[in-house]
Coordinates of C-alpha atoms in Angstrom, one line a residue:
Chain X
M18 CA 0.0 0.0 0.0
T19 CA 1.2 3.5 -0.8
R20 CA 1.9 6.1 1.9
P21 CA -1.2 7.9 3.3
I22 CA -2.0 11.4 2.0
L23 CA -4.3 12.1 4.9
E24 CA -4.2 10.4 8.3
A25 CA -6.4 11.1 11.2
K26 CA -5.5 9.5 14.6
G27 CA -7.5 9.1 17.7
L28 CA -10.2 11.7 16.9
H29 CA -12.7 12.6 19.6
V30 CA -15.6 15.0 18.8
A31 CA -18.9 15.3 20.7
F32 CA -21.8 17.7 20.3
N33 CA -23.9 18.2 23.5
G34 CA -22.7 14.8 24.7
V35 CA -23.4 13.0 21.5
K36 CA -20.2 11.5 20.1
A37 CA -19.6 12.2 16.5
A38 CA -16.1 10.7 16.6
D39 CA -15.0 8.4 19.4
D40 CA -11.3 7.6 19.1
V41 CA -11.5 7.2 15.3
S42 CA -8.4 6.7 13.2
I43 CA -8.5 6.6 9.4
A44 CA -6.0 6.9 6.6
I45 CA -6.4 7.6 2.9
H46 CA -3.7 6.6 0.4
D47 CA -2.6 8.0 -2.9
G48 CA -5.0 7.1 -5.7
E49 CA -7.7 5.8 -3.5
F50 CA -11.4 6.5 -3.9
L51 CA -12.5 5.9 -0.3
A52 CA -16.3 5.9 0.4
I53 CA -17.7 6.6 3.9
I54 CA -21.2 5.3 4.4
G55 CA -23.4 5.2 7.5
P56 CA -26.7 6.3 8.9
N57 CA -27.7 10.0 9.0
G58 CA -26.2 11.9 12.0
S59 CA -23.5 9.3 12.5
G60 CA -20.7 11.9 12.1
K61 CA -19.6 11.4 8.5
T62 CA -19.8 15.1 7.6
T63 CA -18.1 15.9 10.9
L64 CA -15.1 13.9 9.7
L65 CA -14.9 16.1 6.6
N66 CA -15.3 19.2 8.7
I67 CA -12.3 18.1 10.9
C68 CA -10.1 17.1 7.9
T69 CA -10.7 20.6 6.4
G70 CA -10.1 22.6 9.5
Y71 CA -13.8 23.7 10.0
I72 CA -14.0 21.9 13.3
R73 CA -11.3 21.3 15.8
P74 CA -11.4 17.8 17.4
K75 CA -11.4 17.6 21.2
S76 CA -8.4 15.4 20.9
G77 CA -6.5 13.5 18.2
S78 CA -4.7 14.8 15.2
V79 CA -4.9 15.1 11.4
Q80 CA -1.9 14.9 9.2
L81 CA -1.5 15.7 5.6
D82 CA 1.6 14.2 4.0
G83 CA 3.0 13.7 7.5
H84 CA 2.5 17.3 8.5
D85 CA 0.1 18.2 11.3
I86 CA -2.9 20.2 10.0
T87 CA -5.2 19.7 13.0
H88 CA -5.2 23.4 13.9
L89 CA -5.0 25.0 10.5
S90 CA -7.8 27.0 9.0
P91 CA -9.9 25.8 6.0
R92 CA -8.0 28.3 3.9
A93 CA -4.6 27.1 4.9
I94 CA -5.6 23.5 4.3
A95 CA -7.1 24.4 0.9
R96 CA -3.8 26.0 -0.1
R97 CA -2.1 22.7 0.7
G98 CA -4.2 20.9 -2.0
V99 CA -7.3 19.7 -0.2
A100 CA -10.6 20.7 -1.9
R101 CA -14.1 20.1 -0.8
A102 CA -17.6 19.8 -2.4
F103 CA -20.4 20.3 0.1
Q104 CA -23.6 18.4 0.8
I105 CA -25.4 21.8 0.5
P106 CA -23.7 23.5 -2.5
Q107 CA -21.6 26.5 -1.4
L108 CA -21.6 28.9 -4.4
F109 CA -21.4 32.6 -5.1
S110 CA -25.1 32.7 -5.9
A111 CA -25.2 36.2 -7.2
Q112 CA -22.5 35.5 -9.8
R113 CA -22.6 33.7 -13.1
V114 CA -21.7 30.0 -13.2
I115 CA -18.5 30.7 -15.2
D116 CA -17.5 33.5 -12.7
N117 CA -17.7 30.9 -9.9
M118 CA -15.4 28.7 -11.9
M119 CA -13.0 31.4 -12.9
L120 CA -12.7 32.7 -9.3
A121 CA -11.7 29.2 -8.2
L122 CA -9.2 29.0 -11.0
A123 CA -7.8 32.4 -10.1
A124 CA -7.4 31.3 -6.5
T125 CA -4.7 28.9 -7.6
D126 CA -2.8 31.5 -9.6
G127 CA -0.1 33.8 -8.3
L128 CA -0.5 37.1 -6.4
W129 CA -0.1 39.2 -9.6
S130 CA -3.2 37.6 -11.1
A131 CA -5.3 39.2 -8.4
V132 CA -5.2 42.6 -10.1
Q133 CA -5.5 41.3 -13.7
P134 CA -9.0 40.8 -15.1
L135 CA -10.8 37.8 -13.8
E136 CA -11.9 36.7 -17.3
T137 CA -8.9 35.7 -19.4
A138 CA -9.0 33.4 -22.4
R139 CA -7.1 30.7 -20.5
R140 CA -9.4 30.8 -17.5
R141 CA -12.5 30.9 -19.7
D142 CA -11.4 27.8 -21.6
E143 CA -10.4 25.9 -18.5
A144 CA -13.7 26.8 -16.8
R145 CA -15.7 25.7 -19.8
A146 CA -13.8 22.4 -20.0
L147 CA -14.7 21.6 -16.4
L148 CA -18.3 22.7 -16.9
D149 CA -18.5 20.5 -19.9
L150 CA -17.1 17.6 -17.8
V151 CA -19.9 17.9 -15.3
G152 CA -22.5 18.6 -18.0
L153 CA -23.0 22.3 -17.3
A154 CA -21.5 23.8 -20.4
G155 CA -24.9 25.2 -21.4
D156 CA -25.4 27.0 -18.1
A157 CA -22.1 28.9 -18.1
D158 CA -23.7 32.4 -18.4
R159 CA -26.6 31.8 -16.0
I160 CA -26.6 33.3 -12.5
S161 CA -25.8 30.4 -10.3
S162 CA -28.8 31.0 -7.9
T163 CA -31.1 30.2 -10.9
L164 CA -29.8 26.7 -11.4
P165 CA -31.8 23.7 -10.2
E166 CA -30.5 22.0 -7.1
G167 CA -28.9 19.1 -9.0
H168 CA -27.0 21.5 -11.2
R169 CA -25.9 23.6 -8.2
K170 CA -24.4 20.4 -6.8
L171 CA -22.6 19.7 -10.1
L172 CA -21.2 23.3 -10.1
D173 CA -20.0 22.8 -6.5
I174 CA -18.0 19.8 -7.6
A175 CA -16.6 21.6 -10.6
V176 CA -15.5 24.5 -8.4
A177 CA -13.7 22.0 -6.2
L178 CA -12.0 20.4 -9.2
A179 CA -11.0 23.8 -10.5
L180 CA -8.7 24.1 -7.5
K181 CA -6.6 21.3 -9.0
P182 CA -6.5 19.5 -5.7
R183 CA -4.4 16.4 -4.7
L184 CA -7.2 15.3 -2.3
L185 CA -10.9 15.9 -3.0
L186 CA -13.5 15.5 -0.2
L187 CA -17.0 15.0 -1.6
D188 CA -20.0 15.2 0.7
E189 CA -22.8 13.2 -1.0
P190 CA -21.9 14.1 -4.6
T191 CA -24.9 12.4 -6.1
S192 CA -27.6 13.7 -3.7
G193 CA -30.0 16.0 -5.5
V194 CA -28.7 14.8 -8.9
S195 CA -31.4 13.0 -10.9
A196 CA -31.2 9.2 -11.3
L197 CA -30.5 9.6 -15.0
E198 CA -27.6 12.0 -14.4
R199 CA -26.1 10.1 -11.5
F200 CA -24.0 7.5 -13.2
P201 CA -22.9 9.7 -16.1
L202 CA -21.7 12.3 -13.5
M203 CA -19.8 9.6 -11.6
E204 CA -18.2 8.3 -14.7
A205 CA -17.1 11.8 -15.6
L206 CA -15.9 12.4 -12.1
M207 CA -13.9 9.2 -11.9
S208 CA -12.4 9.9 -15.3
A209 CA -11.3 13.4 -14.1
L210 CA -9.9 12.0 -10.9
R211 CA -7.9 9.4 -12.7
Q212 CA -6.6 11.8 -15.4
R213 CA -5.6 14.4 -12.8
R214 CA -4.3 11.8 -10.3
I215 CA -6.6 13.1 -7.6
T216 CA -7.2 11.0 -4.5
A217 CA -10.8 11.3 -3.2
L218 CA -12.8 10.6 -0.1
F219 CA -16.6 10.7 -0.5
V220 CA -19.5 10.4 1.8
E221 CA -22.4 8.7 0.0
H222 CA -25.8 7.2 0.7
D223 CA -26.4 5.6 -2.7
M224 CA -25.0 2.1 -2.2
D225 CA -25.1 1.4 -6.0
V226 CA -22.7 4.3 -6.5
V227 CA -20.5 3.1 -3.6
A228 CA -20.4 -0.5 -4.9
R229 CA -19.5 0.5 -8.4
Y230 CA -16.9 3.2 -7.8
A231 CA -15.3 3.0 -4.3
S232 CA -11.9 1.3 -4.0
R233 CA -12.4 1.0 -0.3
V234 CA -15.4 1.5 2.0
L235 CA -15.5 2.6 5.6
V236 CA -18.7 2.2 7.6
W237 CA -19.3 4.9 10.1
N238 CA -21.8 4.3 12.9
A239 CA -22.4 6.4 16.1
G240 CA -19.0 8.0 16.0
N241 CA -17.1 4.7 15.4
I242 CA -15.8 2.7 12.4
M243 CA -18.0 -0.3 12.3
A244 CA -16.4 -2.0 9.3
E245 CA -13.8 -1.3 6.6
G246 CA -12.7 -3.0 3.4
R247 CA -13.4 -3.5 -0.3
P248 CA -17.1 -2.9 -1.3
D249 CA -17.8 -6.6 -1.8
E250 CA -16.4 -7.4 1.6
V251 CA -18.3 -4.7 3.4
F252 CA -21.6 -5.4 1.7
S253 CA -21.4 -9.0 2.6
N254 CA -21.0 -8.2 6.3
A255 CA -24.4 -9.0 7.9
Q256 CA -24.1 -6.3 10.5
V257 CA -23.5 -3.7 7.9
R258 CA -26.4 -5.0 5.8
Q259 CA -28.7 -4.8 8.7
R260 CA -27.7 -1.4 10.2
V261 CA -26.5 0.7 7.3
V262 CA -27.6 -0.8 3.9
G263 CA -31.0 -1.7 5.3
V264 CA -31.1 -5.2 3.8
A265 CA -31.2 -7.9 6.5
Chain W
M9 CA -23.2 52.2 -19.3
P10 CA -22.3 52.5 -22.9
A11 CA -19.0 54.3 -23.5
I12 CA -20.6 56.8 -25.7
I13 CA -23.1 57.9 -23.0
A14 CA -20.3 58.2 -20.5
A15 CA -18.2 60.2 -22.9
A16 CA -21.1 62.5 -23.7
A17 CA -21.7 63.0 -19.9
V18 CA -18.1 63.9 -19.4
L19 CA -18.2 66.3 -22.3
I20 CA -21.3 68.0 -20.9
L21 CA -19.6 68.3 -17.5
T22 CA -16.6 69.9 -19.2
L23 CA -18.7 72.5 -20.9
L24 CA -21.2 73.3 -18.1
P25 CA -19.0 75.7 -16.1
V26 CA -18.3 77.7 -19.3
A27 CA -22.1 78.2 -19.8
A28 CA -22.8 78.7 -16.1
P29 CA -19.7 79.6 -14.1
W30 CA -21.5 79.3 -10.7
L31 CA -21.9 75.6 -11.4
Q32 CA -18.1 75.1 -11.3
F33 CA -18.1 75.0 -7.5
V34 CA -21.2 72.8 -7.2
L35 CA -19.8 70.3 -9.7
T36 CA -16.3 70.2 -8.1
L37 CA -18.0 69.5 -4.7
A38 CA -20.2 66.9 -6.4
I39 CA -17.3 65.1 -7.9
A40 CA -15.5 65.2 -4.5
K41 CA -18.4 63.6 -2.8
G42 CA -18.7 61.2 -5.7
F43 CA -15.2 59.9 -4.9
A44 CA -16.2 59.4 -1.3
A45 CA -19.5 57.7 -2.2
L46 CA -17.6 55.4 -4.6
G47 CA -15.5 54.4 -1.6
V48 CA -18.7 53.5 0.3
A49 CA -20.1 51.7 -2.8
V50 CA -17.0 49.5 -3.0
L51 CA -17.7 48.2 0.5
L52 CA -21.4 47.9 -0.3
R53 CA -20.4 45.3 -2.8
A54 CA -19.4 43.1 0.1
G55 CA -22.7 43.9 1.8
L56 CA -20.9 46.1 4.3
I57 CA -22.4 49.5 5.1
S58 CA -20.0 52.1 6.5
I59 CA -21.6 55.0 8.4
G60 CA -18.2 56.4 9.1
H61 CA -16.5 57.1 5.8
A62 CA -16.6 60.9 6.3
M63 CA -13.7 60.3 8.7
F64 CA -11.4 59.5 5.8
F65 CA -12.9 62.4 3.8
A66 CA -12.0 64.7 6.7
A67 CA -8.7 63.0 7.4
S68 CA -7.3 63.8 4.0
A69 CA -8.7 67.3 4.0
Y70 CA -7.0 67.9 7.3
A71 CA -3.8 66.3 5.9
V72 CA -3.9 68.9 3.1
A73 CA -4.2 71.7 5.7
F74 CA -1.4 70.3 7.9
L75 CA 0.9 69.7 5.0
A76 CA 0.2 73.2 3.7
R77 CA 0.9 74.6 7.2
A78 CA 4.2 72.6 7.1
G79 CA 5.2 74.3 3.9
V80 CA 4.2 71.8 1.2
N81 CA 2.8 74.0 -1.6
D82 CA 2.3 71.8 -4.7
L83 CA -1.2 70.7 -5.7
G84 CA 0.0 67.3 -7.0
L85 CA 2.2 66.5 -4.0
L86 CA -0.6 67.6 -1.6
L87 CA -3.1 65.4 -3.3
I88 CA -0.9 62.4 -3.3
L89 CA 0.3 62.7 0.3
S90 CA -3.2 63.5 1.6
V91 CA -4.7 60.5 -0.2
L92 CA -1.9 58.3 1.2
G93 CA -2.7 59.7 4.6
G94 CA -6.4 58.8 4.2
A95 CA -5.4 55.3 3.0
L96 CA -3.1 54.9 6.1
V97 CA -5.9 55.8 8.4
G98 CA -8.0 53.3 6.5
A99 CA -5.4 50.6 6.9
V100 CA -5.3 51.2 10.7
A101 CA -9.1 51.4 11.2
G102 CA -9.7 48.6 8.7
S103 CA -7.3 46.2 10.3
F104 CA -9.8 45.6 13.1
L105 CA -13.1 46.8 11.5
V106 CA -13.1 44.2 8.7
R107 CA -13.5 41.4 11.4
Y108 CA -17.1 42.6 11.9
R109 CA -20.2 42.3 9.7
A110 CA -23.6 43.8 9.3
I111 CA -24.8 46.2 12.0
F112 CA -21.6 45.8 14.0
F113 CA -19.5 46.9 11.1
A114 CA -21.8 49.9 10.5
M115 CA -21.9 51.0 14.1
L116 CA -18.2 50.5 14.7
N117 CA -17.4 52.7 11.7
L118 CA -19.8 55.3 13.1
A119 CA -18.2 55.1 16.5
V120 CA -14.6 55.4 15.3
S121 CA -15.6 58.3 13.0
M122 CA -17.2 60.1 15.9
V123 CA -14.1 59.7 18.0
F124 CA -12.2 61.3 15.1
Y125 CA -14.8 64.1 14.9
A126 CA -14.5 64.8 18.6
L127 CA -10.7 64.9 18.4
C128 CA -10.9 67.4 15.5
A129 CA -13.4 69.6 17.4
K130 CA -11.7 69.5 20.8
L131 CA -8.0 69.7 20.0
Y132 CA -8.3 73.4 19.4
G133 CA -4.5 74.0 19.6
V134 CA -3.8 71.5 16.9
T135 CA -6.9 71.5 14.6
G136 CA -8.3 74.9 15.3
G137 CA -11.4 73.3 16.9
T138 CA -14.7 74.1 15.3
D139 CA -13.1 77.0 13.5
G140 CA -11.2 74.5 11.4
M141 CA -8.1 75.1 9.4
P142 CA -7.5 77.1 6.3
V143 CA -6.5 75.3 3.0
P144 CA -4.5 77.9 1.1
V145 CA -4.3 77.9 -2.7
P146 CA -1.3 75.8 -3.7
A147 CA 1.0 76.2 -6.7
V148 CA 0.3 74.0 -9.8
F149 CA 3.5 72.6 -11.3
G150 CA 5.4 75.4 -9.6
I151 CA 3.1 78.1 -11.0
A152 CA 1.3 80.3 -8.5
L153 CA -2.3 80.9 -9.6
G154 CA -5.0 83.3 -8.4
E155 CA -8.0 81.7 -6.7
P156 CA -10.4 81.8 -9.7
A157 CA -7.8 80.2 -12.0
F158 CA -6.9 77.6 -9.4
K159 CA -10.6 76.7 -8.9
S160 CA -10.9 76.1 -12.6
V161 CA -7.8 74.0 -12.6
L162 CA -9.1 72.1 -9.6
F163 CA -12.4 71.4 -11.4
Y164 CA -10.9 70.1 -14.6
L165 CA -8.3 68.0 -12.6
S166 CA -11.2 66.5 -10.6
L167 CA -13.0 65.7 -13.8
G168 CA -9.9 64.0 -15.2
L169 CA -9.3 62.1 -12.0
M170 CA -13.0 61.0 -12.0
V171 CA -12.4 59.3 -15.4
L172 CA -9.0 57.8 -14.6
V173 CA -9.8 56.7 -11.0
G174 CA -13.2 55.5 -12.2
L175 CA -11.5 53.3 -14.8
A176 CA -9.0 52.0 -12.3
V177 CA -11.8 51.1 -9.8
Q178 CA -13.7 49.4 -12.6
R179 CA -10.6 47.4 -13.3
Y180 CA -10.2 46.4 -9.7
L181 CA -13.9 45.3 -9.5
N182 CA -13.4 43.2 -12.6
S183 CA -10.3 41.5 -11.1
P184 CA -10.3 38.3 -9.0
L185 CA -10.0 40.6 -6.0
G186 CA -13.1 42.6 -7.0
H187 CA -15.1 39.4 -7.6
A188 CA -13.9 38.0 -4.3
L189 CA -15.2 41.1 -2.7
S190 CA -18.7 40.6 -4.1
A191 CA -18.4 36.9 -3.1
V192 CA -17.9 37.9 0.5
H193 CA -21.5 39.1 0.5
T194 CA -22.8 35.7 -0.7
N195 CA -20.5 33.0 0.6
E196 CA -17.6 33.6 2.9
I197 CA -17.3 29.8 3.6
R198 CA -16.7 29.0 0.0
L199 CA -14.1 31.8 -0.3
E200 CA -12.2 30.3 2.6
Y201 CA -12.4 26.9 1.0
L202 CA -11.0 28.3 -2.2
G203 CA -7.9 29.4 -0.1
I204 CA -8.8 33.1 -0.5
P205 CA -8.3 35.1 2.7
V206 CA -11.5 37.0 3.3
W207 CA -9.9 39.4 5.8
A208 CA -7.2 40.4 3.2
V209 CA -9.9 40.9 0.5
L210 CA -11.8 43.1 2.8
L211 CA -8.8 45.0 4.1
I212 CA -7.7 45.8 0.6
A213 CA -11.2 47.0 -0.2
Y214 CA -11.3 49.0 2.9
V215 CA -8.0 50.8 2.2
I216 CA -9.1 51.5 -1.4
S217 CA -12.4 52.9 -0.2
A218 CA -10.7 55.0 2.4
A219 CA -8.3 56.4 -0.2
L220 CA -11.2 57.2 -2.5
A221 CA -13.0 59.0 0.4
G222 CA -9.7 60.7 1.1
L223 CA -9.3 61.9 -2.5
G224 CA -12.8 63.4 -2.3
G225 CA -12.0 65.1 1.0
A226 CA -8.8 66.6 -0.4
I227 CA -10.6 68.0 -3.4
A228 CA -13.4 69.4 -1.2
G229 CA -10.8 71.0 1.1
F230 CA -9.2 72.8 -1.9
A231 CA -12.6 73.8 -3.3
I232 CA -14.0 75.2 0.0
G233 CA -10.7 76.6 1.2
R234 CA -11.2 75.4 4.8
V235 CA -11.6 72.1 6.6
V236 CA -13.8 71.9 9.7
P237 CA -14.7 69.0 12.0
D238 CA -18.2 68.8 10.4
F239 CA -16.5 67.1 7.4
A240 CA -16.3 64.0 9.7
F241 CA -19.7 64.3 11.4
W242 CA -21.9 61.2 11.2
T243 CA -24.5 63.0 9.1
A244 CA -21.8 63.5 6.4
S245 CA -21.2 59.8 6.5
G246 CA -24.9 59.1 6.1
H247 CA -24.9 61.5 3.2
L248 CA -22.3 59.4 1.5
V249 CA -24.3 56.2 1.9
L250 CA -27.3 58.1 0.6
I251 CA -25.4 59.2 -2.5
A252 CA -24.1 55.7 -3.1
V253 CA -27.6 54.1 -2.9
L254 CA -29.2 56.9 -4.8
G255 CA -26.7 56.6 -7.7
G256 CA -26.7 52.8 -7.6
I257 CA -23.9 50.4 -6.7
G258 CA -24.2 48.4 -9.9
G259 CA -21.4 50.3 -11.5
V260 CA -18.7 52.9 -10.9
P261 CA -20.5 55.8 -12.5
G262 CA -23.4 55.3 -10.0
A263 CA -21.6 57.1 -7.2
F264 CA -20.8 60.2 -9.4
I265 CA -24.3 60.2 -10.9
G266 CA -25.8 60.1 -7.4
A267 CA -23.5 62.9 -6.2
L268 CA -24.2 65.1 -9.2
F269 CA -27.9 64.4 -9.0
L270 CA -28.1 65.3 -5.3
E271 CA -25.9 68.4 -5.5
L272 CA -27.8 69.8 -8.4
L273 CA -31.2 68.9 -6.8
H274 CA -30.1 70.6 -3.6
S275 CA -28.9 73.7 -5.5
A276 CA -32.2 73.9 -7.4
A277 CA -34.3 73.3 -4.3
V278 CA -32.8 76.1 -2.3
T279 CA -33.7 78.6 -4.9
V280 CA -37.4 77.6 -4.7
T281 CA -38.1 77.3 -1.0
D282 CA -36.4 77.4 2.5
S283 CA -37.8 73.9 3.0
W284 CA -35.5 72.5 0.4
N285 CA -35.0 69.4 2.6
L286 CA -38.6 68.5 1.8
I287 CA -38.0 68.5 -1.9
V288 CA -34.8 66.6 -1.6
G289 CA -36.4 64.0 0.7
M290 CA -39.4 63.5 -1.5
T291 CA -37.2 63.0 -4.5
L292 CA -35.1 60.5 -2.6
I293 CA -38.2 58.5 -1.6
I294 CA -39.4 58.4 -5.2
V295 CA -36.0 57.3 -6.5
I296 CA -35.6 54.6 -3.8
M297 CA -39.2 53.3 -4.4
F298 CA -39.2 53.3 -8.2
M299 CA -35.5 52.8 -9.0
P300 CA -34.2 50.2 -6.6
Q301 CA -31.0 50.0 -8.6
G302 CA -30.5 53.7 -8.3
V303 CA -30.3 56.3 -11.1
Y304 CA -27.5 54.3 -12.7
G305 CA -29.9 51.4 -13.0
L306 CA -31.7 53.3 -15.7
F307 CA -28.7 53.2 -17.9
A308 CA -27.8 49.6 -16.9
R309 CA -31.3 48.5 -17.8
K310 CA -31.1 50.2 -21.2
E311 CA -27.8 48.4 -21.7
A312 CA -29.3 45.1 -20.9
T313 CA -32.3 45.5 -23.2
S314 CA -30.0 46.6 -26.1
L315 CA -28.2 43.2 -26.1

């Protein structure tokens, strides 16, 4: 197995006495597509919040490439190559779709670019290519608040990809996306991840998506890791089938 | 706003004082206030209302008076140094004010500006108290001018700066920094997750807005020939917000359109009645109710329909 990009050790987090993470340790390795599944409210999103600096754990540590990032801000972690797409899309709703993309692309450019025009031919082409990848090429000039929820979700993912991350954290990437668009989106996403050598961790409720695309699955339940392994191993676990997948 | 309309507006402004010399002072003051209102409008893009920007307006005006007292007697140098002074005050105040949002930001700006106002009014030995300080007529490129000639130079310089600074601010608003500033209003979380420091985006905007207000204050100081503490009073700050909203924050020209509209309306109203505030107030209500995007919105809408 390759070295871990991200490693969390002994995480403890509780909200009003309810444990969201209780001595949890996980590691994600280069090239993996790690899925985290589990019941609602079990602490999956909390893990993403900790890994991106949005929440500080009560104890434990998070390391990125062996460096401690536990107490860094989301901004500092983003600048180290960790991007995130949210369960509820986080967009600049008053701006055009393509402006959302170009601002993300500009964020990865140098300081001088901050005073040059946002819209350059290079950024426009890159933005359109990413929008095309997620199927939003036709919406480039729309104000992002006017997009349907599924398309807002796709834009949120495209914005995260625009940051050219090494590690991408996706919170329920297919929720809100129509059943017809779900697998084409995942195919495009997987293709982009492979082409750009992006490692990914994703929280997901659609077990078909998990079974088809995850290289490893981690089952989260009541702040603990209940099971871990390849999708076929995890889904054959009776306890997992009963408590998480819902098939006894 | 189409370039041709903007060019025509500048041309009309250039010719107006020739046709009606009394308008020169009114227009100079309107442009000065337009700069300050543009500073307020820049922050409004991030959803931040400053009810204290008259402080920077006054700070640069006082800077001109102090520098003149110290022997600096060149218009260009006085303008540059006083605007830098305003920007410096903006950097100091902004370094802690940009941590706040909404009503807290507005009220803290108000509070800081009133402290500044009180200092200007009470430190009689330094600032001349409520009597203020004189702003003498400076030399222009080493040439000493009489007051009427200087006022004409000041007007046309202000007009030129309005175009040049307006284009520079437009460039800033179209840059990633400008878009990030607008993005602060809608989603600070996403900005942080893009790796963009929100505090730096806001501090840069705050310093730019203070410099703009300072430029307006310096021009006003030269135009009036005196700077008094009332330059920094809270009603003056409210006036700047009013101009920005009246003109419209959708584009750079809005602030200048608002300032010109309000100054000309005020000048016309005082000739009709002593209750000129009533006319100004009624007009403002009508504009705000029927033109939610300000007077500039009329041009912006025309531009949109012409596409």
